[in-house]
Coordinates of C-alpha atoms in Angstrom, one line a residue:
Q15 CA -14.7 -6.1 13.7
N16 CA -14.8 -9.7 12.6
R17 CA -13.0 -9.4 9.3
F18 CA -9.6 -10.3 7.8
P19 CA -7.4 -7.4 8.8
L20 CA -5.6 -6.8 5.5
L21 CA -6.3 -6.3 1.8
F22 CA -3.6 -6.9 -0.9
K23 CA -3.7 -5.7 -4.5
F24 CA -1.5 -5.4 -7.6
L25 CA -2.1 -2.0 -9.2
D26 CA -1.1 -1.5 -12.8
A27 CA -1.7 2.2 -13.5
N28 CA -2.2 3.0 -17.2
R29 CA -3.2 6.5 -16.2
T30 CA -2.7 8.6 -13.0
L31 CA -5.1 7.5 -10.4
S32 CA -7.3 9.9 -8.4
V33 CA -5.9 11.8 -5.5
Q34 CA -7.3 10.3 -2.3
V35 CA -7.1 10.3 1.5
H36 CA -8.3 7.8 4.0
P37 CA -9.5 8.3 7.6
D38 CA -7.6 6.9 10.5
D39 CA -9.1 4.3 12.9
D40 CA -10.6 6.9 15.3
L41 CA -12.3 8.9 12.5
A42 CA -13.5 5.8 10.7
S43 CA -15.0 4.4 13.9
L44 CA -17.5 7.3 13.9
L45 CA -18.9 6.4 10.5
E46 CA -22.3 4.7 10.0
P47 CA -21.6 1.8 9.8
P48 CA -18.2 2.0 11.7
D49 CA -15.2 1.1 9.6
L50 CA -11.4 0.7 10.1
G51 CA -9.0 3.4 9.0
K52 CA -6.8 2.7 6.0
T53 CA -3.1 2.8 6.4
E54 CA -1.3 1.3 3.4
A55 CA 2.1 0.8 1.8
W56 CA 3.2 0.4 -1.8
Y57 CA 6.0 -1.7 -3.2
V58 CA 7.2 -0.5 -6.6
I59 CA 7.6 -3.5 -9.0
D60 CA 8.1 -1.5 -12.2
A61 CA 8.2 2.2 -13.0
Q62 CA 8.4 4.1 -16.3
P63 CA 11.1 6.8 -16.2
Q64 CA 8.7 9.8 -15.9
A65 CA 6.3 8.1 -13.5
L66 CA 5.4 10.0 -10.3
I67 CA 4.1 9.1 -6.9
Y68 CA 2.2 11.7 -5.0
A69 CA 2.6 11.3 -1.2
G70 CA 1.9 13.9 1.3
L71 CA 1.5 17.7 1.2
K72 CA 4.2 20.3 0.5
P73 CA 5.5 22.0 3.6
G74 CA 3.2 24.7 4.9
V75 CA 0.0 23.5 3.3
D76 CA -2.9 23.7 5.7
A77 CA -6.6 22.8 5.4
E78 CA -7.5 26.2 3.8
H79 CA -4.7 25.9 1.2
L80 CA -5.8 22.3 0.4
E81 CA -9.5 23.1 0.1
I82 CA -8.8 26.1 -2.2
A83 CA -6.5 24.0 -4.4
A84 CA -9.0 21.2 -4.7
R85 CA -12.0 23.5 -5.5
T86 CA -10.0 25.3 -8.2
G87 CA -8.6 22.2 -9.8
Q88 CA -5.0 23.0 -8.7
T89 CA -4.5 20.1 -6.2
E90 CA -1.2 19.0 -7.9
A91 CA 0.4 22.3 -6.9
V92 CA 0.2 21.5 -3.2
L93 CA 1.2 17.8 -3.4
H94 CA 4.7 16.4 -2.8
S95 CA 5.8 14.1 -5.6
F96 CA 8.9 12.1 -6.6
H97 CA 10.1 9.7 -9.3
P98 CA 10.1 6.2 -7.8
H99 CA 12.3 3.3 -8.8
P100 CA 11.6 -0.5 -8.8
G101 CA 12.2 -1.8 -5.2
D102 CA 11.0 1.3 -3.5
C103 CA 8.6 1.0 -0.6
V104 CA 6.3 3.9 0.2
F105 CA 4.4 4.0 3.5
I106 CA 1.1 5.9 3.4
P107 CA -0.3 6.3 6.9
A108 CA -4.0 7.1 7.2
G109 CA -4.6 10.8 6.7
T110 CA -2.0 11.1 4.0
V111 CA -3.1 12.6 0.7
H112 CA -1.7 10.4 -2.1
A113 CA -2.0 9.2 -5.7
I114 CA -0.2 6.6 -7.9
G115 CA 1.0 8.1 -11.2
E116 CA 0.7 6.7 -14.7
G117 CA 3.3 4.1 -15.7
L118 CA 3.6 2.4 -12.3
L119 CA 3.1 -1.3 -11.3
V120 CA 2.9 -1.6 -7.5
A121 CA 1.9 -4.1 -4.9
E122 CA -0.3 -2.5 -2.2
I123 CA -1.0 -3.7 1.3
Q124 CA -3.6 -1.9 3.4
Q125 CA -6.0 -2.2 6.2
S126 CA -9.2 -3.9 5.3
S127 CA -11.3 -0.8 4.9
D128 CA -14.0 0.4 2.5
T129 CA -13.6 4.1 3.2
T130 CA -11.9 6.3 0.5
Y131 CA -12.3 10.0 0.1
R132 CA -11.6 11.2 -3.4
L133 CA -10.1 14.7 -3.3
F134 CA -9.2 15.3 -7.0
D135 CA -9.5 13.4 -10.3
W136 CA -7.3 15.6 -12.5
N137 CA -10.2 17.5 -13.9
R138 CA -11.3 14.5 -16.0
T139 CA -14.8 14.0 -17.4
D140 CA -16.5 11.1 -19.0
A141 CA -18.0 10.9 -22.5
N142 CA -21.0 12.9 -21.3
G143 CA -18.9 15.6 -19.7
H144 CA -19.6 14.4 -16.1
S145 CA -16.9 14.4 -13.4
R146 CA -16.4 11.6 -10.9
Q147 CA -17.9 12.1 -7.5
L148 CA -15.5 13.9 -5.1
H149 CA -15.6 14.0 -1.3
L150 CA -13.9 17.4 -0.7
D151 CA -15.3 18.1 2.8
E152 CA -14.6 14.7 4.1
A153 CA -11.1 14.6 2.5
V154 CA -10.1 17.9 3.9
H155 CA -11.3 16.9 7.4
A156 CA -9.5 13.5 7.3
T157 CA -6.1 14.9 6.2
N158 CA -3.2 14.9 8.6
Y159 CA -1.6 18.3 8.1
Y160 CA 1.4 17.4 10.3
Q161 CA 2.4 14.5 8.1
G162 CA 4.4 16.5 5.5
P163 CA 6.1 15.1 2.4
I164 CA 6.7 11.3 2.2
N165 CA 9.6 9.6 0.4
P166 CA 10.6 6.0 0.0
Q167 CA 11.3 4.0 3.2
K168 CA 14.8 3.2 4.3
T169 CA 15.1 -0.6 4.2
K170 CA 16.5 -2.6 7.1
P171 CA 18.3 -5.9 7.3
T172 CA 16.6 -8.8 9.1
E173 CA 18.0 -11.8 10.9
H174 CA 17.7 -13.8 7.7
P175 CA 20.4 -12.9 5.1
F176 CA 17.9 -13.2 2.2
A177 CA 15.2 -11.0 3.7
T178 CA 15.0 -7.2 3.9
E179 CA 12.5 -5.3 6.1
L180 CA 10.5 -2.9 3.9
I181 CA 8.0 -1.6 6.5
S182 CA 6.9 -2.5 10.0
C183 CA 4.1 -0.6 11.7
D184 CA 1.2 -1.3 14.1
K185 CA -1.0 -2.5 11.2
F186 CA 1.2 -4.8 9.2
A187 CA 4.8 -5.7 8.4
M188 CA 6.3 -6.4 4.9
N189 CA 9.6 -8.0 4.1
R190 CA 11.2 -8.6 0.6
W191 CA 12.8 -11.9 0.0
R192 CA 15.3 -12.8 -2.7
I193 CA 16.2 -16.5 -2.8
G194 CA 17.8 -18.9 -5.2
S195 CA 17.5 -22.1 -3.0
Q196 CA 15.0 -23.6 -0.6
V197 CA 14.2 -21.8 2.6
T198 CA 12.1 -22.7 5.7
I199 CA 10.5 -19.8 7.6
P200 CA 8.9 -20.1 11.0
L201 CA 5.4 -18.6 11.3
D202 CA 5.3 -17.9 15.1
G203 CA 1.5 -18.2 15.3
C204 CA 0.8 -15.6 12.6
F205 CA -0.4 -16.1 9.1
R206 CA 1.7 -15.0 6.1
L207 CA 0.6 -13.5 2.8
L208 CA 3.1 -14.2 0.1
A209 CA 3.1 -12.3 -3.2
V210 CA 5.6 -13.2 -6.0
T211 CA 7.1 -10.2 -7.8
A212 CA 9.7 -12.1 -9.9
G213 CA 10.3 -15.8 -10.8
D214 CA 8.4 -18.9 -9.7
L215 CA 8.0 -20.5 -6.3
L216 CA 6.8 -23.8 -5.0
V217 CA 5.1 -23.8 -1.6
D218 CA 5.4 -27.0 0.3
G219 CA 2.0 -28.4 1.1
D220 CA 0.1 -26.3 -1.4
Q221 CA -2.7 -28.5 -2.5
A222 CA -2.9 -26.7 -5.9
G223 CA 0.4 -28.5 -6.6
S224 CA 1.6 -25.8 -9.1
L225 CA 4.2 -23.1 -9.1
L226 CA 3.3 -19.7 -7.7
G227 CA 4.3 -17.2 -10.4
R228 CA 4.8 -13.5 -10.8
G229 CA 1.7 -11.6 -9.8
E230 CA 0.2 -14.5 -7.8
T231 CA -0.4 -14.7 -4.0
I232 CA -0.9 -17.3 -1.4
L233 CA -2.2 -17.2 2.2
I234 CA -0.3 -19.4 4.6
P235 CA -2.5 -20.1 7.7
A236 CA -1.3 -19.4 11.2
C237 CA -2.0 -23.0 12.3
L238 CA 1.2 -24.1 10.6
D239 CA 4.4 -23.7 12.5
R240 CA 6.6 -23.2 9.4
M241 CA 6.6 -22.8 5.6
T242 CA 9.1 -24.3 3.2
L243 CA 9.6 -22.5 -0.1
T244 CA 11.5 -23.8 -3.1
P245 CA 12.3 -21.4 -6.0
T246 CA 12.8 -22.2 -9.6
G247 CA 15.9 -20.1 -10.2
E248 CA 16.0 -16.6 -8.7
V249 CA 12.8 -15.5 -7.0
E250 CA 11.7 -12.3 -5.3
F251 CA 8.6 -12.3 -3.2
L252 CA 6.9 -10.2 -0.5
E253 CA 6.1 -11.7 2.9
I254 CA 3.3 -9.8 4.8
S255 CA 2.0 -10.3 8.3
V256 CA 0.4 -8.5 11.2
P257 CA 2.0 -7.6 14.5
K258 CA 1.7 -10.3 17.2
K259 CA -0.8 -9.4 19.9
R260 CA 0.8 -8.8 23.3
D261 CA -0.6 -10.5 26.4

């Protein structure tokens, strides 16, 4: 499909978001019109002490258990959850039941997909007593019951001393950089999406001519062979790319 492959968002959850699941590429390709699946990852920027992330099902939960829980308003009972901390990265493959809890600020990278199946909305209703639309049948069908509970990723060092690998999969890769002086990063024929999570950053060649601050993003085109970044003090940012295609 002729579309940019990724979507990036900052999510500031002032209440717990609905419980969702997304189809994988194979299932989404059968839709009318066809779509991509939606694998995603979250980077926790800030977290209140009691905030929860819901990611994956508890061991032993199958389609029947999930459907009964959803239809009786007891979905939380079958979900795995944990208290995240700033700096955590959570990988959510397509087919994983998930929700972001109240009190979390996260950066989200995902496949460019419009398909979301809402499984549960915490029994909430609007001022007229109406519930949000749910997609129970589709959600139960799209869920990967072999996935199991999901916890934060184990980070890995990279060849650069100021960069840490948060996630690398067949859909995207995300590194966290913490710098206090100028760096030059080769692009290797692939675009980069930069998202600042702390501090201010000047991107060489940016025609806007202004600092990139916390909560701001920039797309570095693949036609450049390198990018030079100059921080103002200590800066943390996310560097996101897609895997290089093999010949």
